[in-house]
Tab-separated table of C-alpha atoms and ligand atoms in Angstrom:
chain	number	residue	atom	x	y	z
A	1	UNK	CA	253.537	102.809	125.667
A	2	UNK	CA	250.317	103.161	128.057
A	3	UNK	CA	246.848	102.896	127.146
A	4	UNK	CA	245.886	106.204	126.237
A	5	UNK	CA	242.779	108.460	126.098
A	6	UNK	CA	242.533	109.314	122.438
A	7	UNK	CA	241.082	112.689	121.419
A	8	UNK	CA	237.336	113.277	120.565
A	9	UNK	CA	236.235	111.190	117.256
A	10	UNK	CA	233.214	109.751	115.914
A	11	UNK	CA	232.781	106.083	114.949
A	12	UNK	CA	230.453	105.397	111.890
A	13	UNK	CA	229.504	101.774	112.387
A	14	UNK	CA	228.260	100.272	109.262
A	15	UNK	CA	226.489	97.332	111.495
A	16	UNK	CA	226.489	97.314	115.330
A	17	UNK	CA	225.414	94.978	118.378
A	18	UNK	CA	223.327	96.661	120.882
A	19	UNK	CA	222.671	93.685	122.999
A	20	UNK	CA	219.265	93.006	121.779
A	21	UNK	CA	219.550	93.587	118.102
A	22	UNK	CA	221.671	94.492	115.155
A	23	UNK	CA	221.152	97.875	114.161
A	24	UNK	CA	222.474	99.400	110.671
A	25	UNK	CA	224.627	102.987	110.929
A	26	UNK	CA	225.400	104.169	114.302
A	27	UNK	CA	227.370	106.653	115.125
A	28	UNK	CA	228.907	106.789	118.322
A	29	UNK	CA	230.629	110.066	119.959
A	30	UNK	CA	233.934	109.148	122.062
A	31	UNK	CA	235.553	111.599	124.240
A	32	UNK	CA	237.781	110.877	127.021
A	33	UNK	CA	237.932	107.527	126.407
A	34	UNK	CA	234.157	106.795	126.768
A	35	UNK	CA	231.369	106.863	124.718
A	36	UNK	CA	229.493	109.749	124.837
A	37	UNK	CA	226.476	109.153	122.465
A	38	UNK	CA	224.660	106.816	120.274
A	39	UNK	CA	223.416	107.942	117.783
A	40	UNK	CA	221.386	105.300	115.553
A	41	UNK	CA	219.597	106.010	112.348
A	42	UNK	CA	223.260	107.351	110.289
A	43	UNK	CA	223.151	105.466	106.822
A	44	UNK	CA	226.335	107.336	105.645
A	45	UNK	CA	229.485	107.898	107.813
A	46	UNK	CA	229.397	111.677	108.881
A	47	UNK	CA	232.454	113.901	107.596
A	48	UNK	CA	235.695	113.438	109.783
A	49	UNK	CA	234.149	110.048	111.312
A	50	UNK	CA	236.383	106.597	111.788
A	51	UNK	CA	234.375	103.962	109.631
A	52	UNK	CA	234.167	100.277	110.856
A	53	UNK	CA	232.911	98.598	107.824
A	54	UNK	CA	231.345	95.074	109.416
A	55	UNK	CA	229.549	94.123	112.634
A	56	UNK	CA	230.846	96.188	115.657
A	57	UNK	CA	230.365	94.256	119.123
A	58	UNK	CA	231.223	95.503	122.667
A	59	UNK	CA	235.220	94.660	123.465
A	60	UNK	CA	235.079	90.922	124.344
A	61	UNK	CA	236.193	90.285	128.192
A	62	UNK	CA	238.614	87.010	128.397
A	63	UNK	CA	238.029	86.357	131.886
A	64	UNK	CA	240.620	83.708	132.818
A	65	UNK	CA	243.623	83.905	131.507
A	66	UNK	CA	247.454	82.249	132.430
A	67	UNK	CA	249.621	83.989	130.247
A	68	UNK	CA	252.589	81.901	129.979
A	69	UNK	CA	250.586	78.596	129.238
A	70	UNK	CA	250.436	80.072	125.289
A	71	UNK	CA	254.524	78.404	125.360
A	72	UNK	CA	252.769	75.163	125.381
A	73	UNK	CA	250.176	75.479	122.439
A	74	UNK	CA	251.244	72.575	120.396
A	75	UNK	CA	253.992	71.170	122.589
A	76	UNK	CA	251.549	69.116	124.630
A	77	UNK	CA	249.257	67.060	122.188
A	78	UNK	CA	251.243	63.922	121.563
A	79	UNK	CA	250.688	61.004	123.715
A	80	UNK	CA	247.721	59.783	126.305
A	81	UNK	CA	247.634	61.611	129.829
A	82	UNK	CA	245.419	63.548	132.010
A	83	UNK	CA	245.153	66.936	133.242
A	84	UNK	CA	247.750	66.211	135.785
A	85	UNK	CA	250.720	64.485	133.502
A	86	UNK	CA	250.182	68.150	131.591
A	87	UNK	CA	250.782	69.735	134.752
A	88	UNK	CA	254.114	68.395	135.182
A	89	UNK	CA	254.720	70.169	131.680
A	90	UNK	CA	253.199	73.349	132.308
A	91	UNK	CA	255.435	73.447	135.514
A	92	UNK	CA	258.482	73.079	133.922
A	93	UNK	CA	257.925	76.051	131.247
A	94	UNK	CA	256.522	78.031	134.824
A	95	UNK	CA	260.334	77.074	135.888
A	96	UNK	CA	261.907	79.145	133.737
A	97	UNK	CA	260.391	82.335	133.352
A	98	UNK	CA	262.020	85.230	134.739
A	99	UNK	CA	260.261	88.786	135.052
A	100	UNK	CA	261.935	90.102	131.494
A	101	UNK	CA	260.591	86.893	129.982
A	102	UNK	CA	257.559	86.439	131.525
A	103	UNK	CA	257.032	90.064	130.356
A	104	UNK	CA	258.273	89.669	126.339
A	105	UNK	CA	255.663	86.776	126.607
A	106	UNK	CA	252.619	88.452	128.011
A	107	UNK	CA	253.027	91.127	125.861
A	108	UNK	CA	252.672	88.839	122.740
A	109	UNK	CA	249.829	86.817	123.777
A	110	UNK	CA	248.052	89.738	124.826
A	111	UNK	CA	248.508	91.415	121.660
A	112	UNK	CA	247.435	88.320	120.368
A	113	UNK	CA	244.074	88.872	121.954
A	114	UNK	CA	244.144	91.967	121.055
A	115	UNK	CA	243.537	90.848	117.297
A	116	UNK	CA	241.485	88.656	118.473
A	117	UNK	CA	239.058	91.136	119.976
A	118	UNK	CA	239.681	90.911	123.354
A	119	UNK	CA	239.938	94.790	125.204
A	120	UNK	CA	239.668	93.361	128.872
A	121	UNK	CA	241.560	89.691	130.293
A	122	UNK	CA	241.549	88.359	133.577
A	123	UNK	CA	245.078	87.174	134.656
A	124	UNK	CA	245.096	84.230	137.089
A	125	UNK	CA	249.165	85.356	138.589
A	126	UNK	CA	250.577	83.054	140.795
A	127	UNK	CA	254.113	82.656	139.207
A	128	UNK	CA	255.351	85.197	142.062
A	129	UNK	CA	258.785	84.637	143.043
A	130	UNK	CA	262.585	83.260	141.542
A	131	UNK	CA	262.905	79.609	141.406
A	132	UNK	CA	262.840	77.873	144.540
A	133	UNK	CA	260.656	80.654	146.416
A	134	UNK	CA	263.104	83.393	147.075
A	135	UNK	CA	261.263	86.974	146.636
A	136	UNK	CA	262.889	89.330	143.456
A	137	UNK	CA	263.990	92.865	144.442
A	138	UNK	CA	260.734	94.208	144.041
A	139	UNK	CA	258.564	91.249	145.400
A	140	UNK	CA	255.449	91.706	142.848
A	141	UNK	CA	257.872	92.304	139.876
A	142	UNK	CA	256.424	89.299	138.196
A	143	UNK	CA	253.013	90.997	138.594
A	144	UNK	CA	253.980	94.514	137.550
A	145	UNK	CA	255.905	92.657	133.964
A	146	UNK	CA	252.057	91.222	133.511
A	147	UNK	CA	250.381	95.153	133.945
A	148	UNK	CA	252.983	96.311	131.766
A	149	UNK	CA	252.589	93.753	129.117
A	150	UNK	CA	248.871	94.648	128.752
A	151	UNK	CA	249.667	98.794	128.601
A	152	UNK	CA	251.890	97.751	125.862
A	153	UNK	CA	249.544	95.671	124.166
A	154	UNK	CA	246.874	97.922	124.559
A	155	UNK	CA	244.263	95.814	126.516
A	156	UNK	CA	243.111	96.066	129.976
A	157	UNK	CA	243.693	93.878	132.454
A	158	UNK	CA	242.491	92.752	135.871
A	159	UNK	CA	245.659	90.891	137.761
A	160	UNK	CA	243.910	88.516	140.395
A	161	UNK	CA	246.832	88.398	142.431
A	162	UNK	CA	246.992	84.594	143.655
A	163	UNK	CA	246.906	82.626	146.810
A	164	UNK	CA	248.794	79.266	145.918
A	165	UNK	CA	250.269	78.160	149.366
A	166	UNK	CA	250.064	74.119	149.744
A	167	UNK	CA	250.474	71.710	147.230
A	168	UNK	CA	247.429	69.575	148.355
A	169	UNK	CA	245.485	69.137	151.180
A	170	UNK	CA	247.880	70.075	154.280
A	171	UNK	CA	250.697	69.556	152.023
A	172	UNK	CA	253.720	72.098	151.672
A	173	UNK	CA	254.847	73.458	147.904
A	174	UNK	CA	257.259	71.328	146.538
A	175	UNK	CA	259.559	71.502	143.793
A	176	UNK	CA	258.275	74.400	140.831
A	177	UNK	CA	255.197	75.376	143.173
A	178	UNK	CA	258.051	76.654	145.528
A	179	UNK	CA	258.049	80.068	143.741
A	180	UNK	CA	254.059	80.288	143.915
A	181	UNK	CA	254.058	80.194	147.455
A	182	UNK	CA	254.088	83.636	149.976
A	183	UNK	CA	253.987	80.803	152.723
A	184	UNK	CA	250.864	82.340	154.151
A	185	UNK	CA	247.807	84.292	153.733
A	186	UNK	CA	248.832	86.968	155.810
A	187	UNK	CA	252.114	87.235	154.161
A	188	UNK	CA	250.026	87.057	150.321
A	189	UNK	CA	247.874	90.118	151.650
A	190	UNK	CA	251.035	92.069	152.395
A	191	UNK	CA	252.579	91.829	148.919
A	192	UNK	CA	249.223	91.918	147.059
A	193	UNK	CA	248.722	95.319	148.809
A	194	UNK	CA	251.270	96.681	147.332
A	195	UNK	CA	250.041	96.285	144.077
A	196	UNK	CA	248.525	99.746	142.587
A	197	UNK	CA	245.292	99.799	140.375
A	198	UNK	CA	246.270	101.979	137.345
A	199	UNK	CA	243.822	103.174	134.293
A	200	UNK	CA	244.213	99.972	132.201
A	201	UNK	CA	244.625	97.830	135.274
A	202	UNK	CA	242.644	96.888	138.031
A	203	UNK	CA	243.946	94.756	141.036
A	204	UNK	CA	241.982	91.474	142.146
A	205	UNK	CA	242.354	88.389	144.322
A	206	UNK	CA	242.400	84.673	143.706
A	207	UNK	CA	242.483	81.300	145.648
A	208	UNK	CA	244.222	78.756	143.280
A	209	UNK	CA	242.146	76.481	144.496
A	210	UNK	CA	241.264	74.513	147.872
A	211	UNK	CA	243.977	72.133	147.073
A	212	UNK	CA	246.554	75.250	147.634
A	213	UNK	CA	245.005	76.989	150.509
A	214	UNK	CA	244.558	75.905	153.695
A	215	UNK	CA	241.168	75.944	154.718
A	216	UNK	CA	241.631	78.206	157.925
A	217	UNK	CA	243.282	80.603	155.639
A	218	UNK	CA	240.686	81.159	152.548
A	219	UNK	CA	238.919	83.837	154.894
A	220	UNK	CA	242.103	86.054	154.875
A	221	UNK	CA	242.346	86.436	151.189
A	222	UNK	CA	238.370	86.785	151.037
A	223	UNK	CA	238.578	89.394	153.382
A	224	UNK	CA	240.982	91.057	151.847
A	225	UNK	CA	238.770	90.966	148.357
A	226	UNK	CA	235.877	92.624	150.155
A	227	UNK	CA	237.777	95.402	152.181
A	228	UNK	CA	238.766	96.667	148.325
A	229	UNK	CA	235.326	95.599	146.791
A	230	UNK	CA	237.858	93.946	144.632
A	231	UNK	CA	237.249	90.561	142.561
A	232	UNK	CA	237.847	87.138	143.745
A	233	UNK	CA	238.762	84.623	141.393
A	234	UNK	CA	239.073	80.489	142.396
A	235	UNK	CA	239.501	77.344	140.240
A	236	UNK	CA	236.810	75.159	141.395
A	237	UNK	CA	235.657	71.311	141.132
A	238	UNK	CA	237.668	71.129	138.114
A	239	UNK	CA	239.106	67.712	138.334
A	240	UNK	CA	237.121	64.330	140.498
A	241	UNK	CA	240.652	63.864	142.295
A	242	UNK	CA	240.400	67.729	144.241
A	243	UNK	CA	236.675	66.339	145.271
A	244	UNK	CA	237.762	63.452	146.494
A	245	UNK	CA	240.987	64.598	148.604
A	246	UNK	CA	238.799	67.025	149.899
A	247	UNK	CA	236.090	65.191	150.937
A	248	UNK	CA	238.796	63.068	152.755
A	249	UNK	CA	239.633	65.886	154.707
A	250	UNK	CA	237.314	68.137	155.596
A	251	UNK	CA	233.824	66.397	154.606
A	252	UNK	CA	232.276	67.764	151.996
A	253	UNK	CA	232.660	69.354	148.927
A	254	UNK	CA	235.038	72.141	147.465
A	255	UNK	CA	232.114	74.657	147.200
A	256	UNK	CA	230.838	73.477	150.812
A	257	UNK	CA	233.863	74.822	152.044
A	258	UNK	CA	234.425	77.928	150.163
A	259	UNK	CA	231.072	78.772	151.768
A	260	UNK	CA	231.668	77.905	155.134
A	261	UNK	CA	234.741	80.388	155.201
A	262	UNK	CA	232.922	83.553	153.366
A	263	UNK	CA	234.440	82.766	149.855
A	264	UNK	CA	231.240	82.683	147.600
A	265	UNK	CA	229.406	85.959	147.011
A	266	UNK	CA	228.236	88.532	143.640
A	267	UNK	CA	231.597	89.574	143.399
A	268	UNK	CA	233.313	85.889	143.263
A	269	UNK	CA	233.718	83.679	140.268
A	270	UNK	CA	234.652	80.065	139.997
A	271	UNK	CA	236.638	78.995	137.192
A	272	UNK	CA	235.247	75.702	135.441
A	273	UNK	CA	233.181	74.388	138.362
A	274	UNK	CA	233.062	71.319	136.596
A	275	UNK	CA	232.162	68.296	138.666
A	276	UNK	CA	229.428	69.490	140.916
A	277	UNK	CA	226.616	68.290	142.958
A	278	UNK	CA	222.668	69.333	143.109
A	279	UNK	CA	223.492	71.046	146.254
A	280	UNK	CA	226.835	72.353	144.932
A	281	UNK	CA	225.099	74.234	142.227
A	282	UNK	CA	222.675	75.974	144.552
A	283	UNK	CA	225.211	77.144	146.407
A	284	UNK	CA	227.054	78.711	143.836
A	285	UNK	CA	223.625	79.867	141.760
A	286	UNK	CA	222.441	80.936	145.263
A	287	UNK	CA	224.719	83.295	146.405
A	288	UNK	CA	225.481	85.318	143.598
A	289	UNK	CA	228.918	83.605	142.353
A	290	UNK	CA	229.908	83.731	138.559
A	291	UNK	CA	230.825	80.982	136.900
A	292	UNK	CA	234.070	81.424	134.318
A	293	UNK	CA	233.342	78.489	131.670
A	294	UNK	CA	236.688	77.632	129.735
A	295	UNK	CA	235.468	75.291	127.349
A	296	UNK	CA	238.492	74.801	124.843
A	297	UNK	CA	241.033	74.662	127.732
A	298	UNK	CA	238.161	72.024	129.272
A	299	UNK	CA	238.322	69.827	126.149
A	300	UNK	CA	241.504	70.309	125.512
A	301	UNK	CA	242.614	68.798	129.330
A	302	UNK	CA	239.698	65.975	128.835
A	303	UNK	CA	238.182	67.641	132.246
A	304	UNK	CA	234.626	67.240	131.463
A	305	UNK	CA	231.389	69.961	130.970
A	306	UNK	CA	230.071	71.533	133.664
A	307	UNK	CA	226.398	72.533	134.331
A	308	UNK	CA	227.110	76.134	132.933
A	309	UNK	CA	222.916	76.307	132.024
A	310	UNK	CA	221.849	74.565	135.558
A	311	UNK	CA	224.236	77.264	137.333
A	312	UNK	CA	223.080	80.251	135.637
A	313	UNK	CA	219.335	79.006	135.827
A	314	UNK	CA	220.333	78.999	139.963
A	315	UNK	CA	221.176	82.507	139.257
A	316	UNK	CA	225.304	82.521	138.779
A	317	UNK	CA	226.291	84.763	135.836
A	318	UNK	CA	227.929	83.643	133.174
A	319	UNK	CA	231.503	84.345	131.665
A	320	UNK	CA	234.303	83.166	129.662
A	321	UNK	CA	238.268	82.541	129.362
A	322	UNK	CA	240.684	80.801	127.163
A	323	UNK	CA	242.608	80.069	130.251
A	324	UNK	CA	245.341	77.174	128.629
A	325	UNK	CA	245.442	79.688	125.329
A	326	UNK	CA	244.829	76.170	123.319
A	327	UNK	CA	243.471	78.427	121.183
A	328	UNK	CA	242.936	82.250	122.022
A	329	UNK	CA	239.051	82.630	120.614
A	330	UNK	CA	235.716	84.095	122.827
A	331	UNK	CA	233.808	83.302	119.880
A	332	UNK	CA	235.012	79.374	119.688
A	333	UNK	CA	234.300	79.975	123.652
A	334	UNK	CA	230.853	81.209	123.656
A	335	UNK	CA	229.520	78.353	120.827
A	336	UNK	CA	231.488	76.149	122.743
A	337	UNK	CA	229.450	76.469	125.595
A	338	UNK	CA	226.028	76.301	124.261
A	339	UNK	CA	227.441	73.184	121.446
A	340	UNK	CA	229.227	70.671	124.858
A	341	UNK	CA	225.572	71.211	126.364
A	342	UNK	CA	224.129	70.280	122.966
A	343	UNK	CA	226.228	67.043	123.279
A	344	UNK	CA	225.468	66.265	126.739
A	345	UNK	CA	221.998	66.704	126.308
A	346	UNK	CA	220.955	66.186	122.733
A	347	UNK	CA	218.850	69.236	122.595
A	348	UNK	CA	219.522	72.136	121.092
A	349	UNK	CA	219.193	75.716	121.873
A	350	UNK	CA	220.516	76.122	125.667
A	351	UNK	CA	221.463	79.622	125.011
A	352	UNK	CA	220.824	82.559	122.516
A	353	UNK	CA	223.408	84.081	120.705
A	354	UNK	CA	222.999	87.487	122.350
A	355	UNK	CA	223.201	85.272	125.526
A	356	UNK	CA	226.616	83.679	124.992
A	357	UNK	CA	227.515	87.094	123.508
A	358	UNK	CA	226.554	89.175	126.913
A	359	UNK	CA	228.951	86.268	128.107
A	360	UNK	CA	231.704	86.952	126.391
A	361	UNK	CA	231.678	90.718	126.984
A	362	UNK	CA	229.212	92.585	129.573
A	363	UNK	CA	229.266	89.643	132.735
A	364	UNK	CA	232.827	89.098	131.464
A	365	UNK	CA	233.918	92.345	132.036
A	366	UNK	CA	231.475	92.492	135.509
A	367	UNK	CA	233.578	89.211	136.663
A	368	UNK	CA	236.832	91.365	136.257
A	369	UNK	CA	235.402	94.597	137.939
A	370	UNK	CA	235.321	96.255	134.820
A	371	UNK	CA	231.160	96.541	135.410
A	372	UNK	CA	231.139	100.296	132.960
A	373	UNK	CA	232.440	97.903	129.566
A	374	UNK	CA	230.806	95.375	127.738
A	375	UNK	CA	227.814	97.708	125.857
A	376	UNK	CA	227.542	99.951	122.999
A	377	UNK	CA	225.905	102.190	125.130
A	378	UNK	CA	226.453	106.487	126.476
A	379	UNK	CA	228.412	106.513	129.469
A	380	UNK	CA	230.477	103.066	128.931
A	381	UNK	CA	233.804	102.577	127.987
A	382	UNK	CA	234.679	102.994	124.423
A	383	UNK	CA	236.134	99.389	124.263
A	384	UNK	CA	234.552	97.797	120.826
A	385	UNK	CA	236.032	95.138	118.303
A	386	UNK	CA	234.795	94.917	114.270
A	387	UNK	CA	234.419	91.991	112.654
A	388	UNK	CA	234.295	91.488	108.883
A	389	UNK	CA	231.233	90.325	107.484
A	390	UNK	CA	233.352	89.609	103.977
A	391	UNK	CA	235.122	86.936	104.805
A	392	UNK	CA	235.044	83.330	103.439
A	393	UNK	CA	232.842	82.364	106.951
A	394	UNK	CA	231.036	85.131	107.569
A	395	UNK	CA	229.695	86.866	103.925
A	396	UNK	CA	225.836	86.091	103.100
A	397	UNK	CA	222.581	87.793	102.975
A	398	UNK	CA	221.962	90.599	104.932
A	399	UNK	CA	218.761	89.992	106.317
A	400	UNK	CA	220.765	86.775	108.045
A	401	UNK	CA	222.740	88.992	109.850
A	402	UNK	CA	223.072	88.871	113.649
A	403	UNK	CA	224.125	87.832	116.682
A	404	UNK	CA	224.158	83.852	115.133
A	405	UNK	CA	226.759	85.052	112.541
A	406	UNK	CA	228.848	86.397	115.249
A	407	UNK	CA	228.521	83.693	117.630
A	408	UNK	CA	228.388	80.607	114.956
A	409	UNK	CA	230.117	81.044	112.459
A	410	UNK	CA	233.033	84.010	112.730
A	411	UNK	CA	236.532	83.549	114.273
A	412	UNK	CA	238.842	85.565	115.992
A	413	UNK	CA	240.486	85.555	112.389
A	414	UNK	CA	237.085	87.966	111.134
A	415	UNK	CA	238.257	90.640	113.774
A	416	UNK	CA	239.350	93.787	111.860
A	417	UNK	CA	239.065	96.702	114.227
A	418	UNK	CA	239.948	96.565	118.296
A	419	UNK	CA	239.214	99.774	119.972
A	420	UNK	CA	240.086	100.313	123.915
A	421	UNK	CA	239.807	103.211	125.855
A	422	UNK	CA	238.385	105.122	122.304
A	423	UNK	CA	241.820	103.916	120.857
A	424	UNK	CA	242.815	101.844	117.606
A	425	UNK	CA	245.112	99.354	118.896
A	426	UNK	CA	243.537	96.693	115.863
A	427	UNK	CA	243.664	98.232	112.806
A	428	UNK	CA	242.523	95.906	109.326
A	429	UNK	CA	243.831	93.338	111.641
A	430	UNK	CA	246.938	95.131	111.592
A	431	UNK	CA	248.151	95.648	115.756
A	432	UNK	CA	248.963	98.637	116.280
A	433	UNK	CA	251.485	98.905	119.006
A	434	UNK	CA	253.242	94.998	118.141
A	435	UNK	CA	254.496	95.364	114.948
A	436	UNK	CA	254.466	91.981	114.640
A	437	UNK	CA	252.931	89.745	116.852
A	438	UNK	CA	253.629	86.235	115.323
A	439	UNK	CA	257.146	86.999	115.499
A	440	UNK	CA	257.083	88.569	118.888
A	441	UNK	CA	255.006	85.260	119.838
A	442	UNK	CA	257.937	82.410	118.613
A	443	UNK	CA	260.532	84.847	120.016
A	444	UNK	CA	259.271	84.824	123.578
A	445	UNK	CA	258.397	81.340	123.271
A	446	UNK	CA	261.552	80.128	122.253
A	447	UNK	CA	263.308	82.126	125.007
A	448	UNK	CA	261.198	80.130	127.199
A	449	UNK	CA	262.419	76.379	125.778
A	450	UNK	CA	266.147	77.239	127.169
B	501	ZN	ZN1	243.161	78.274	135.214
């Protein structure tokens, strides 16, 4: 099952987001998997027309993403430990996957976001190779079971094909990492290359970070970003300990030295950018660079907040992932975002609601190199997602209706309808192409325990 164009339809939205306001009855024209018109001012759905009863948004964009880290939701919440003790467990599930695992597993959790209104995720890949490093048959078959996964669940997906070649600072992979590793730059650029961009799926590049790629290399896998005008993805300042080491080595900090070798740029995004300095967030704000805020996967690994309103006030653009799948939730991600900088500062109002929703969907989808999704507009994609404005947290008084009941109160349990590419794949919450996606979930997962 691909993504498919649908045929020609009208949408009747009963309520719909239109980036500055909520408007009653729209209709929107679809046709070859785009939307073709707008047409506001409809009070009644027009004969023949698909009606999406509730507030219609743009497709939400989850811009960081590890699929197989959803085999850990609930497995890793007992006992003290840091970031890096959960590492050691979220290496030994990476261990065992296999390409027809890896593949039964993506296809659930992306289903998952599916119902959770999700059209477009960003897929952080560096599981690349069997156990112990040795290359499969086809050397990006891990990759291709991840652009598969997302056809059959209906969503789109940008695969930022990752760089993870040390284990620290001058250090070679050891142990699990062993089947991250290409061994070099050069060598990652070869098997990336081979990766084809395909309707639902667009091909990107990451750096897992400047822990796992050796300085003199980060300008190969940058370069080979920009010769494809492609995406660049890179975990950044997340933990002290990675500012530290590198500061031992080379001087200064992780964002110093993605700009000394050409990594930061418009078409660049750092994941978390936690733990930054004055100078750091200039930098980043400065040239353009995104910043992908994770906040549940942030609490959840007791990382810290990062300056997500100083960077976007230095001009980075703003987007969000679920990256650990903790929970898989843009909404709990946007209010996330605005409520940790609440906490840290004791003020309110940091961002709007339309703010943290433009967030979640139009810079999200920019981030991935999706730039024509993320707005209910003629001429974008006809990626959309309902939610119900019946439910026990969303139902009230019209008038209060808006971007706040979206953002503040709804969950990814409120989405009814996901359309992608013009297509029902969410249907009354009902996926479409997974008959059932809690069972296909603890299936896949318990393949994984072994
Ligand atoms: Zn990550």
């Amino acid at each position: 099952m691909q993504v498919t164009t649908a045929a020609p339809r009208t949408y009747w939205l009963e309520h719909a987001w239109l980036g500055t306001h909520v408007e009653p009855g729209v209709a929107l024209e679809v046709a070859d998997g785009r939307i073709a018109a707008v047409g506001t001012g409809v009070p009644a759905p027009p004969p023949g027309a698909e009606v999406l009863r509730g507030l219609t948004l743009p497709g939400l964009a989850n811009a960081h993403s590890h699929a197989f880290h959803r085999a850990l939701r609930g497995t890793v919440q007992v006992g003290s430990g840091t970031f890096w003790t959960w590492r050691e467990v979220m290496y030994a599930t990476a261990a065992r996957l296999t390409p027809d695992s890896y593949h039964a597993l993506a296809r659930a959790v992306y289903a998952e976001m599916a119902l959770a209104g999700i059209t477009a995720v960003g897929e952080f890949h560096y599981v690349h190779h069997a156990p112990g490093g040795t290359p499969y048959a086809d050397p990006n078959a891990m990759g291709e079971a991840l652009i598969a996964a997302a056809a059959e669940a209906g969503i789109r997906i940008t695969l930022l094909d990752t760089a993870y070649l040390s284990s620290g600072f001058g250090q070679p992979p050891t142990g699990h990492q062993l089947r991250f590793s290409d061994g070099d730059a050069e060598a990652w650029a070869a098997r990336s290359s081979l990766l084809k961009e395909r309707d639902h799926a667009r091909i990107g590049a990451a750096i897992h970070s400047v822990r796992a790629v050796p300085a003199e290399q980060l300008q190969t896998v940058a370069r080979w970003a920009e010769e494809r005008r492609a995406p660049l993805h890179v975990h950044l300042s997340e933990q002290t300990a990675e500012n530290e080491a590198c500061r031992d080595i080379h001087g200064c900090t992780p964002a110093q030295l993605l700009a000394l070798h050409g990594v930061l740029g418009p078409r660049t995004t750092g994941v978390h950018n936690t733990h930054l300095t004055a100078e750091d967030i200039s930098l980043i704000g400065g040239s353009g660079t995104g910043t992908c805020m994770c906040p549940t996967t942030e609490r959840d690994l007791a990382d810290g907040i990062g300056p997500a309103a100083a960077l976007q006030n230095e001009g980075s653009p703003l987007s969000l992932g679920s990256d650990s799948h903790a929970v898989i939730d843009l909404l709990e991600e946007a209010r996330a975002m605005e409520l940790n900088e609440r906490l840290r500062t004791r003020t309110r109002g940091h961002w709007t609601a339309a703010a943290l929703l433009r967030a979640a969907s139009e810079d999200g989808h920019a981030a991935l190199g999706w730039d024509e999704a993320g707005a209910l507009e003629a001429g974008a994609l006809a990626d959309f997602t309902t939610l119900a404005l019946d439910s026990v947290r969303t139902a009230g008084p019209l008038p209060r209706l808006g971007a706040e009941t979206a953002v503040f109160a709804a969950s990814a349990a409120d989405v009814s309808h996901t359309v992608v590419a013009g297509r029902h794949v969410v249907r009354d919450g009902v996926h479409s192409l997974v008959p059932d996606v809690p069972r296909a979930l603890a299936d896949a997962v318990e393949a994984l325990r072994g």
